[in-house]
XYZ file of C-alpha atoms in Angstrom:
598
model
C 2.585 3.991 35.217
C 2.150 0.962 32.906
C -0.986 0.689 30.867
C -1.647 -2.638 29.172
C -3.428 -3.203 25.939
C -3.632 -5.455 25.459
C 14.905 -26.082 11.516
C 17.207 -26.796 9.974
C 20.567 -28.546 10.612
C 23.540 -27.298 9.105
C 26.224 -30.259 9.304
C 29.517 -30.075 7.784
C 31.954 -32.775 6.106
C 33.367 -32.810 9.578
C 30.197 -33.625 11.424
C 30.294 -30.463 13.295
C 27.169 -29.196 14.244
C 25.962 -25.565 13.845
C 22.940 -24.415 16.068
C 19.183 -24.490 14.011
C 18.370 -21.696 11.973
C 14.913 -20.319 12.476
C 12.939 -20.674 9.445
C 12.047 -17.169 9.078
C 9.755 -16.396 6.653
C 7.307 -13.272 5.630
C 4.096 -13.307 2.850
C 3.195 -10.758 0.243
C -0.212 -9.478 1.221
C -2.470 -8.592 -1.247
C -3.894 -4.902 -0.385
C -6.683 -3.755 -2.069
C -6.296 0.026 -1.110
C -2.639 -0.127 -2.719
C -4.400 -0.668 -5.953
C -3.442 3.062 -7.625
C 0.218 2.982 -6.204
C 2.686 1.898 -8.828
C 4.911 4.864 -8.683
C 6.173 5.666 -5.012
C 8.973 7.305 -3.171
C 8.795 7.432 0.727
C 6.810 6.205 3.404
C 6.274 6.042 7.192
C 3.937 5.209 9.993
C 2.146 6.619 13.302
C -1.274 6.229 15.351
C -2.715 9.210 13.908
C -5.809 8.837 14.865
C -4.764 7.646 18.612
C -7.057 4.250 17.972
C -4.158 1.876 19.407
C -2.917 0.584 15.902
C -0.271 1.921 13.020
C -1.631 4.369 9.951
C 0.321 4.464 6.892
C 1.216 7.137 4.744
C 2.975 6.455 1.341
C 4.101 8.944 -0.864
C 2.978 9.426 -4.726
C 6.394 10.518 -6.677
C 4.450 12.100 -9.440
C 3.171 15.370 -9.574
C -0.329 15.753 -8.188
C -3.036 15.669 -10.693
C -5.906 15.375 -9.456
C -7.649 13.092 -11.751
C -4.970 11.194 -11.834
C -5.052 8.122 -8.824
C -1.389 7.122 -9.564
C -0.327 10.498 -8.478
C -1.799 11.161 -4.952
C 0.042 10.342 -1.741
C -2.288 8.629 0.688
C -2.976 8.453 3.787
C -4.241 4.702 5.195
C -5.965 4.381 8.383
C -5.647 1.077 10.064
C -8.450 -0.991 10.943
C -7.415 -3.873 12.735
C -7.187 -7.362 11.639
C -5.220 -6.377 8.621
C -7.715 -3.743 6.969
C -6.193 -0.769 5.410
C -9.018 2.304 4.743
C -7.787 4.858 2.055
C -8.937 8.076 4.213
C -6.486 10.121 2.618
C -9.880 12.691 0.932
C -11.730 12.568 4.620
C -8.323 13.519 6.628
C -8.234 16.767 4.698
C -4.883 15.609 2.655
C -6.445 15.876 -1.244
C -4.745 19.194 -1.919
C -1.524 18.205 -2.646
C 1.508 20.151 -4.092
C 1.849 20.097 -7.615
C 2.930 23.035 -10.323
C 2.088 23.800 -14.114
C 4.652 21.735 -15.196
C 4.124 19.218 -13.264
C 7.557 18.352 -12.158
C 7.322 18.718 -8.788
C 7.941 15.395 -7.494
C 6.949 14.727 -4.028
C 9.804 12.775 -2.349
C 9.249 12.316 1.476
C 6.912 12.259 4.614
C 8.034 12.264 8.388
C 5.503 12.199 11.356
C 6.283 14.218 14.756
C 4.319 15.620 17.116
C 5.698 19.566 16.941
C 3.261 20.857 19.253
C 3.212 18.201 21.806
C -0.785 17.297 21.752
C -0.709 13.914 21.506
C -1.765 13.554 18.002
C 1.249 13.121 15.285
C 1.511 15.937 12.879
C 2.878 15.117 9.214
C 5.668 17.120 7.207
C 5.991 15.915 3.444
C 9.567 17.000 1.484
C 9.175 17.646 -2.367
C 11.043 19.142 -5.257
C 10.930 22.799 -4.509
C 8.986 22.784 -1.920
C 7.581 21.058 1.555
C 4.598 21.594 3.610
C 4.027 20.710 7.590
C 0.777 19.246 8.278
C -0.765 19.543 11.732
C -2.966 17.202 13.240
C -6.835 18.678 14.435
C -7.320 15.460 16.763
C -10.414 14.789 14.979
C -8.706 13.005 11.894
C -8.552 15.951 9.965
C -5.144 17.692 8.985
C -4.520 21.594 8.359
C -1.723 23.180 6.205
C 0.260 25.069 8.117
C 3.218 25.512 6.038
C 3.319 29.793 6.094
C 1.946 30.188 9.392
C 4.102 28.259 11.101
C 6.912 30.058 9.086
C 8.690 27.413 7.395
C 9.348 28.978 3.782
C 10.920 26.549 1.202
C 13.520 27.381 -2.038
C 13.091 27.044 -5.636
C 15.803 25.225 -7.097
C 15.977 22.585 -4.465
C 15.204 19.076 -4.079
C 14.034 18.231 -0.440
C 14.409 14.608 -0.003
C 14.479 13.529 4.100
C 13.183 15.462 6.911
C 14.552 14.739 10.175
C 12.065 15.236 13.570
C 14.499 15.685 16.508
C 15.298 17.825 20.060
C 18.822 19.477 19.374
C 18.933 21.602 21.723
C 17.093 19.994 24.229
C 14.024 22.068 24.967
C 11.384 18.992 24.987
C 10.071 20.004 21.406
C 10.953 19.003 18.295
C 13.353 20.787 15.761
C 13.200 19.834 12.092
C 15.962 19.015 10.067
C 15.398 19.370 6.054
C 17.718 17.092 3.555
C 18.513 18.875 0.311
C 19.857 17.444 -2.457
C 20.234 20.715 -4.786
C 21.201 23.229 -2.086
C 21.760 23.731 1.591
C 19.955 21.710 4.241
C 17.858 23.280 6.826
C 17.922 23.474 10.381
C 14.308 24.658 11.635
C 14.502 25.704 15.637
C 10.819 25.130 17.381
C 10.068 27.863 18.908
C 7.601 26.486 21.357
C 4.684 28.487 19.668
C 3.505 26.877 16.539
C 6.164 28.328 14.715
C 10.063 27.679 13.850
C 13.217 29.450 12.960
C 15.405 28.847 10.313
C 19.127 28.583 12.135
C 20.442 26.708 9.212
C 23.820 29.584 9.730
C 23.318 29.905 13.222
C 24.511 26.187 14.096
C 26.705 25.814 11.238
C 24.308 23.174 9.581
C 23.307 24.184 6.387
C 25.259 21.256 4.312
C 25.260 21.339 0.810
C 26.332 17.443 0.137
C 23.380 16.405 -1.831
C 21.837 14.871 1.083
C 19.130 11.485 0.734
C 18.977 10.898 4.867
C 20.223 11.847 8.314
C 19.870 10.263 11.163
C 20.663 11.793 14.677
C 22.451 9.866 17.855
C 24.796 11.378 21.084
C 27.746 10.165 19.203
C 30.159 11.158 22.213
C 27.550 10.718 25.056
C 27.460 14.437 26.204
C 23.635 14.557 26.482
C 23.451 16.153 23.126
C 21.678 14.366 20.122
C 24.572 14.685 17.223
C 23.901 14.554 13.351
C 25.367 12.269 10.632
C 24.120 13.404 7.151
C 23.775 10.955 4.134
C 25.190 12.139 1.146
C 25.050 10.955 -2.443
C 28.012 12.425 -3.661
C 31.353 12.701 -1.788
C 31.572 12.284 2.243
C 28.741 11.569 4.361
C 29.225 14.011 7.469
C 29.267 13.717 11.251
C 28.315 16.920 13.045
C 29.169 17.302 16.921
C 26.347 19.420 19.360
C 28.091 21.674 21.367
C 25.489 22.069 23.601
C 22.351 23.366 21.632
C 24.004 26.412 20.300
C 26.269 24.998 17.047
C 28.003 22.097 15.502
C 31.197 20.779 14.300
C 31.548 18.765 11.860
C 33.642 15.791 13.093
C 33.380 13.051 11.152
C 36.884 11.431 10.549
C 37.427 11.608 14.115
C 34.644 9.451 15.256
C 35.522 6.842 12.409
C 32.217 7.243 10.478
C 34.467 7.992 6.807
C 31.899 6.813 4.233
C 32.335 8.214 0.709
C 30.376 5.999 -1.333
C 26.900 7.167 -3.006
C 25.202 7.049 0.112
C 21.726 6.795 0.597
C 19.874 4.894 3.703
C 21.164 4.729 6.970
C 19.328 2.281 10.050
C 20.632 2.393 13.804
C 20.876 -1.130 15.822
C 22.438 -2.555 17.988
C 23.359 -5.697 16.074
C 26.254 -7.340 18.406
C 24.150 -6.967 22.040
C 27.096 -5.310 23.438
C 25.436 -2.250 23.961
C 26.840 0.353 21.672
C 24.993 1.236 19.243
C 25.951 0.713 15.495
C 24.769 2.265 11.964
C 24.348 0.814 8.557
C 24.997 2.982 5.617
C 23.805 2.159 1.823
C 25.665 2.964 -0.970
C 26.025 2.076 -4.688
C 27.474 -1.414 -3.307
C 29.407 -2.084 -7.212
C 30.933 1.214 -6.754
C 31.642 1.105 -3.218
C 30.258 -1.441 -0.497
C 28.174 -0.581 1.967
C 29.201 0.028 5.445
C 28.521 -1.326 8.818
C 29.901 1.162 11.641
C 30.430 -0.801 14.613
C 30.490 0.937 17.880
C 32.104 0.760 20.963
C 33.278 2.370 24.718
C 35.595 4.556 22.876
C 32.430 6.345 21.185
C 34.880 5.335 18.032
C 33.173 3.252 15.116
C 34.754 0.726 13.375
C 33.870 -0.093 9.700
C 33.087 -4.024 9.090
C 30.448 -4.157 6.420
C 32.983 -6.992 4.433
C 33.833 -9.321 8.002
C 30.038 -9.252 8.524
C 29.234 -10.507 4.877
C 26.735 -7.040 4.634
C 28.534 -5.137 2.065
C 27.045 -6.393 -1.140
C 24.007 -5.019 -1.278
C 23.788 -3.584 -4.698
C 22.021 -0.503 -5.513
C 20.666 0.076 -2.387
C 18.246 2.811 -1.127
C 15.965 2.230 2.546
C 17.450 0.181 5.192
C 16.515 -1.442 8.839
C 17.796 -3.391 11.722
C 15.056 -4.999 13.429
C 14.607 -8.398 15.338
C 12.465 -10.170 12.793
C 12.779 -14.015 14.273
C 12.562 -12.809 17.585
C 15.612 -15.138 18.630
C 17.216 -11.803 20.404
C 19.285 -9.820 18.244
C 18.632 -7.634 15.211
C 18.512 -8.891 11.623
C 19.293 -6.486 8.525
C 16.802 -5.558 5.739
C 18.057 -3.992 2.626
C 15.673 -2.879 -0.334
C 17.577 -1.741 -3.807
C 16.730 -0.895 -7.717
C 17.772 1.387 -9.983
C 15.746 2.495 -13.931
C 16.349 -0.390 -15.730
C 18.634 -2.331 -13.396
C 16.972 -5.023 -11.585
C 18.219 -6.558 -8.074
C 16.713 -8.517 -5.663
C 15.497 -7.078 -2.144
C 18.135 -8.312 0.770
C 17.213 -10.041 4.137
C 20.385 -11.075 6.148
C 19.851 -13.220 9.152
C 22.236 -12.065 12.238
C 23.569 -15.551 13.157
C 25.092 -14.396 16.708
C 22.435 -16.127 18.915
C 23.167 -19.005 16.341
C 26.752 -19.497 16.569
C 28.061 -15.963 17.517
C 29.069 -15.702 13.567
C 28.169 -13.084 11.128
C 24.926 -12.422 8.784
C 24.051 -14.775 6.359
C 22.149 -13.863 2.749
C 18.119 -14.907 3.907
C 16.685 -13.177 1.127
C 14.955 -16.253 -1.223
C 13.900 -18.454 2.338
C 12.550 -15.589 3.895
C 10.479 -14.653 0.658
C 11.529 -10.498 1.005
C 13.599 -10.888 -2.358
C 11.302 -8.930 -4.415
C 12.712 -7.613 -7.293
C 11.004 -4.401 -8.383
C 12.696 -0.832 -7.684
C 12.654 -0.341 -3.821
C 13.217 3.415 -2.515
C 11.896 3.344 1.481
C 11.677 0.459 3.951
C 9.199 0.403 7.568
C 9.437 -2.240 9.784
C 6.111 -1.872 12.062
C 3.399 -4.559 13.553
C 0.466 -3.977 11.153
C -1.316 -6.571 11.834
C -1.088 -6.583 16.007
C 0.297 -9.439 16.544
C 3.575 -9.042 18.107
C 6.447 -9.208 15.235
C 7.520 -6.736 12.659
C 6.133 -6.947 9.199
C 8.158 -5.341 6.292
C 6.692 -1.878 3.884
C 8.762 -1.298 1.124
C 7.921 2.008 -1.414
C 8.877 0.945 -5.314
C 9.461 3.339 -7.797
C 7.777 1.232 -10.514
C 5.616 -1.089 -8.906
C 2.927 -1.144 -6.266
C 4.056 -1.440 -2.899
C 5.337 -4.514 -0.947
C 3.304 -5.392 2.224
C 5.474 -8.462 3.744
C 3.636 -10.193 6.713
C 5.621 -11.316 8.983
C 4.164 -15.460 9.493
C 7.756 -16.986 10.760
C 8.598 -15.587 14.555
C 7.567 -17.966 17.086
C 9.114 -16.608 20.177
C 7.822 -14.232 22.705
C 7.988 -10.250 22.123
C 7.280 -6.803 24.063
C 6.487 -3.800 22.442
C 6.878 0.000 24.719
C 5.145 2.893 23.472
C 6.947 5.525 25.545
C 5.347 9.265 26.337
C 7.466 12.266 26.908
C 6.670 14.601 29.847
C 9.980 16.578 30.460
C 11.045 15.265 27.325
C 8.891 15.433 23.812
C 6.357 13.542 23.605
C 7.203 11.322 21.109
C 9.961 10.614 23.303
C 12.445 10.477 20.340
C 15.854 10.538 20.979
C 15.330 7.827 24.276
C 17.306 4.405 24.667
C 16.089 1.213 26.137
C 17.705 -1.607 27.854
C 15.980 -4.956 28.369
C 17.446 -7.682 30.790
C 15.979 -11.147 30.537
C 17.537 -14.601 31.523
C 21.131 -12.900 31.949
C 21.384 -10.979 28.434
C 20.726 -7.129 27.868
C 19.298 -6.083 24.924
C 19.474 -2.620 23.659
C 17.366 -0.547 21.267
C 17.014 3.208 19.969
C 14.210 5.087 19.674
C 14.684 7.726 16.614
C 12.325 6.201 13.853
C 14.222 8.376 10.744
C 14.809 6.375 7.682
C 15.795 7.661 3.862
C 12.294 9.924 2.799
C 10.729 9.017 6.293
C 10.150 8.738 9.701
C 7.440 7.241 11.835
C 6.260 6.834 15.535
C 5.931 3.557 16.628
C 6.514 1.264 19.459
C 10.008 -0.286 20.260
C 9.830 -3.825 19.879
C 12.084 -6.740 21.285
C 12.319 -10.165 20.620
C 12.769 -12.346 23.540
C 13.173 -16.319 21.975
C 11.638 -18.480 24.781
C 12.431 -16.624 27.488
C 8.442 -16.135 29.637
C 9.192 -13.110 31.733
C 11.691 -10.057 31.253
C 13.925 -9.441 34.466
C 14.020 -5.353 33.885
C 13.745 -2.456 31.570
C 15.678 0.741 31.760
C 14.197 3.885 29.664
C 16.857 6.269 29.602
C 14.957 9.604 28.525
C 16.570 12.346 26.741
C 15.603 14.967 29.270
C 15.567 13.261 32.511
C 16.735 10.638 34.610
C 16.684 7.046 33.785
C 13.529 4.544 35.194
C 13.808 0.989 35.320
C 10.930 -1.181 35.696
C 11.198 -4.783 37.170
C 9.250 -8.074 36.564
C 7.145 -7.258 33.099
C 5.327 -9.992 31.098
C 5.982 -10.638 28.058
C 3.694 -10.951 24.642
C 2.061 -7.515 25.234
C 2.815 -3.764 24.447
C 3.293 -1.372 27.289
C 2.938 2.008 27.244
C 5.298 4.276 29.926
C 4.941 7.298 30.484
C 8.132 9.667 31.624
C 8.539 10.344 35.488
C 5.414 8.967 36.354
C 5.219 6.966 39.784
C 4.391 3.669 38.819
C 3.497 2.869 42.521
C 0.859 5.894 43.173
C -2.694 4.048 44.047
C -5.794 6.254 42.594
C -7.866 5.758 45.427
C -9.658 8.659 46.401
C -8.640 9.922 50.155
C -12.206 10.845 51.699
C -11.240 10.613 55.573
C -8.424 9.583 57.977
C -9.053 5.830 57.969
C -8.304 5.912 54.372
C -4.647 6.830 54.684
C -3.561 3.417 56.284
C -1.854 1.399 53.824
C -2.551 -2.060 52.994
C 0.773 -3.159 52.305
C 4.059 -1.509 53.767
C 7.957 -1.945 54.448
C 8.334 -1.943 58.370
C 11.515 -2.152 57.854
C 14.967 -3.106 56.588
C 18.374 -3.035 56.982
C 21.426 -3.152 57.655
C 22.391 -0.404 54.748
C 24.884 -0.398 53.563
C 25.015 -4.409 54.449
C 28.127 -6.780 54.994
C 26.054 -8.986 52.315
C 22.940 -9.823 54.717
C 19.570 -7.511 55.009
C 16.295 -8.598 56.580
C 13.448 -6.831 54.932
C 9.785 -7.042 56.886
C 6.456 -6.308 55.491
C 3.456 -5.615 56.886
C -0.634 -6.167 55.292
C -3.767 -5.398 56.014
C -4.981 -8.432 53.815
C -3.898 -11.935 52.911
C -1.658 -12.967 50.031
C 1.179 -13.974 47.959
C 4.209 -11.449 48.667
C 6.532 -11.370 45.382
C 10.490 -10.596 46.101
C 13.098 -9.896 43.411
C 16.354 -8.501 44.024
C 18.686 -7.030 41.109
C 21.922 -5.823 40.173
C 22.404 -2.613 39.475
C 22.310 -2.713 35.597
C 19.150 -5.142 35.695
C 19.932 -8.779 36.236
C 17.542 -10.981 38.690
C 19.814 -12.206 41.103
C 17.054 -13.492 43.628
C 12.890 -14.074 43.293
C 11.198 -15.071 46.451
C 7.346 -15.676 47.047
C 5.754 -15.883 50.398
C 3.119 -15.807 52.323
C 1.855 -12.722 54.535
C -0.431 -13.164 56.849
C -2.830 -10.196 57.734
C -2.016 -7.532 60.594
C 1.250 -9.749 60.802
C 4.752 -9.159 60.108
C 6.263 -10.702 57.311
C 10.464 -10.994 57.415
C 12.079 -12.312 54.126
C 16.170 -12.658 54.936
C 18.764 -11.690 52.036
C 21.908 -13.378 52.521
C 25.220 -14.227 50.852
C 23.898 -17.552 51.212
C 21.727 -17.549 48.178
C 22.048 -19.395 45.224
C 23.812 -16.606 43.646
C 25.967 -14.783 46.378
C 25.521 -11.276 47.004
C 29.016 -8.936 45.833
C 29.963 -6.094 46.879
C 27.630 -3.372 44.894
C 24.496 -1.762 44.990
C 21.402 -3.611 44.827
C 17.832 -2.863 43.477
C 14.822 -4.339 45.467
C 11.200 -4.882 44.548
C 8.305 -6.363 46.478
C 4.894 -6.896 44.642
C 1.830 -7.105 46.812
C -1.420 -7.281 44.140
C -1.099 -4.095 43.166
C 1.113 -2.375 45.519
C 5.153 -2.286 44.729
C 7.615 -0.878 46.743
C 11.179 -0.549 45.812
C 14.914 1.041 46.588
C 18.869 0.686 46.568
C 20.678 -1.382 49.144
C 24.462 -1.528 49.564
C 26.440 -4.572 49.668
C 30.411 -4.336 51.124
């Protein structure tokens, strides 16, 4: 079931032109609650409060004192139109972990709904320590650290936690970066508490790990795991099915031993395989670009897509930020006393099919204090991705995003068989004869969030189809959506069920049926008839099997009368052989199926 909520010319000596480039640009907000923040690490978002707009935690590096402001993490409740409420005291979160000698630097926060209520729950990493977080549903938040029996190490420095469903149970494992010891594999156990299986699966890494990000590398159904690491080869390990992992990574193409840091997943070319971006100490050794493709191989080409220069770089995302229908690059770096500027690179492939190009100064994102952790969220409502970047000696960067002009959707997808975050799903969005492809995971470097997936969509006024392939069950494709609006889905629910109460016999007859249709399979011509108790415009689409609009009919039915629409293979665009999805709208009724073309 849906739910609504609502240039310039380049010219060369040669006189040839290149297409416009979209002035994108973003503004520095000035936000009063980030007043005490000059000394931050990670940071990610999520509707905590379940109010229909993104919260935002940041993390405090420092060691909590508690007379201290500069050394809290807080917790910001979004209030619409812009307004961000420091609530961090009234959600229970003003005990934070500190020691006596105050060197317990808190590093990262990642949001995931463990216990599948509805209301995201909030794990924070730290030197020597971490703590989970869970969510009353009232705005308040409980430690549950010991009773859920996660028990951190002395000695260790937990940078990234990773929210994810390894072994495909529909709840969600944790996955614990450390970058003085052996990472963590936490098992859900479906009961409030987990089990550490770090041995078990054969993940317990000790690579000095900053970030990992998870993805079915070989398409087996199984959500693999490619671990960040600062200091010799960032890994690839395979799922064999739930029970342990392999570590694969040289295989797969995904060699990377730079100082690596941040990694983003996108699906920068539209071809849809999806692609990862890996940050490194870019003097030392460039950053990478792994491009993907059918083989399930990746192909490095960080330098042929002028990405690789990136400097000292830390938090990293693809995201559509001019809405002109493919994913743009944003790269935030700093180091002590070296000083770089932020990077924006446009993708030009909607352009002119070419490569990135450096955006940083035009689109105003250049800033040049120390940047740690990047989020790309709406915070404002208003369809496009603004820009959160974490500095290590400054307060934090709140970019609004005041440049995309063209049309959007945003999905907020539920799990049912799957979690209920739904991480781990992919979505495919057909409009005007292009797919577009995007990946729902939300894990950065010292973060993760929960937020809608968002899709730019240039001029184009209505979106032929979207697919939601769910980690734990079948795909569902939805037909004919609007665009400029955020949907929310939920998993295997019939979007064609009517919630009129059934209170006697003469309630059961429809107002709007399929008498008929056929033949099917078809030599490439099928009459459909309809049938309506009431008067009004009958809607016809009929689509390919991976989404394209191939024919959109409106009629007329006239009540108590039957209504034939005729598909032929003398359309406009001729039926081949294949199988065919149809869909006829009638106000709120929608009925739809296969048909067979040879």
């Amino acid at each position: 079931m849906l739910h609504y909520k609502v240039s310039l010319h380049i010219v060369t000596l040669f006189f040839i032109v290149v297409q416009p480039v979209h002035a994108q640009v973003f503004s520095e907000k000035n936000i009063g609650a980030f007043t005490h923040l000059h000394e931050n690490y990670g940071n990610a978002v999520a509707d905590y409060d379940q109010d229909g707009d993104l919260d935002i935690f940041i993390v405090g590096y420092k060691s909590f004192e508690r007379n201290n402001p500069e050394s809290w993490s807080r917790l910001f409740e979004n209030k619409g139109l812009g307004r961000l409420q420091d609530v961090t005291t009234d959600a229970g979160l003003s005990d934070q972990y500190t020691d006596d000698k105050l060197s317990a630097h808190k590093i990262g926060a990642s949001w995931g709904d463990y216990n599948g209520d509805g209301f995201p729950d909030l794990f924070m990493t730290h030197a020597n320590s971490f703590q989970l977080f869970e969510n009353d549903g009232h705005g308040k938040f409980n430690d549950i650290t010991e009773k859920s029996k996660l028990f951190p190490e002395s000695a260790s420095v937990y940078t990234s936690a990773l929210w994810w469903d390894y072994d495909n149970d529909s709840d969600l494992d944790l996955y614990i970066s450390n970058y003085e010891g052996n990472n963590i594999l936490y098992t859900n156990q479906g009961n409030g508490t987990f089990e550490n299986d770090s041995e078990l699966t054969k993940l317990n890494d000790g690579g000095a790990a900053w970030n990992t990000i998870t993805y079915d590398v070989n398409h087996d159904g199984w959500l693999d795991l490619y671990v960040i690491n600062d200091y010799g080869l960032s890994r690839l390990f395979i799922n064999e099915k739930g029970k342990s992992f392999t570590e694969q990574t040289e295989r797969y193409g995904l060699r990377n031993t730079g100082n690596g840091m941040g990694a983003t997943i996108g699906d920068y070319n539209n071809d849809g395989h999806f692609d990862i971006y890996v940050t490194n100490i870019a003097q030392l050794l460039p950053n990478v670009l792994f491009t993907g493709d059918n083989s399930c191989i990746f192909y490095e080409q960080a330098q042929q897509m002028d990405i690789g220069q990136a400097d000292w770089a830390w938090g990293t995302q693809f995201f559509d930020a001019d809405h002109d229908m493919d994913e743009d690059l944003y790269v935030v770096n700093g180091f002590g006393d070296l000083v770089y500027e932020n990077r924006f690179f446009k993708n030009m492939l909607t352009e002119n099919g070419g490569s990135f190009i450096d955006w940083s100064v035009q689109s105003n994102t250049n800033g040049t204090a120390n940047g740690m952790t990047s989020e790309v969220f709406d915070y404002d409502n208003d369809g496009d991705l603004d820009i959160l970047v974490s500095n290590t000696n400054d307060k934090p960067y709140l970019y609004e995003n005041i440049g995309s002009r063209g049309n959007w959707i945003m999905i907020n997808l539920e799990g049912t068989i799957s979690n209920k975050s739904a991480l781990g799903s992919k979505l495919r969005l057909s409009v005007d004869g292009t797919h577009l492809y995007r990946y729902h995971y939300g894990a950065s470097i010292m973060g993760q969030s929960i937020k809608p997936v968002h899709f730019g969509l240039s001029d184009n006024k209505h979106i032929d189809s979207l697919t939601i392939y769910w980690p734990n069950s079948d795909a569902e494709t939805f037909y004919n959506l609007d665009v400029n609006q955020t949907v929310n889905i939920i998993e295997n629910t019939d979007m064609t069920t009517s919630t009129k109460e059934i209170t006697n016999a003469e309630d059961i007859i429809p107002t709007f049926e399929l008498i008929s249709f056929g033949p099917n399979p078809s030599n490439g011509e099928v009459r459909f008839v309809f049938k309506s108790t009431e008067r009004g415009p009958l809607n016809f689409q009929l689509y390919t099997i991976d989404g394209m609009k191939v024919i959109n009919k409106t009629t007329l039915i006239t009540p108590f009368q039957e209504t034939t629409i005729a598909v032929t293979d003398g359309q406009s665009t001729p039926l081949s052989d294949g199988v065919y999805i149809y869909r006829a709208q009638f106000n709120d009724n929608i009925i739809s199926g296969k048909i067979i073309v040879e």
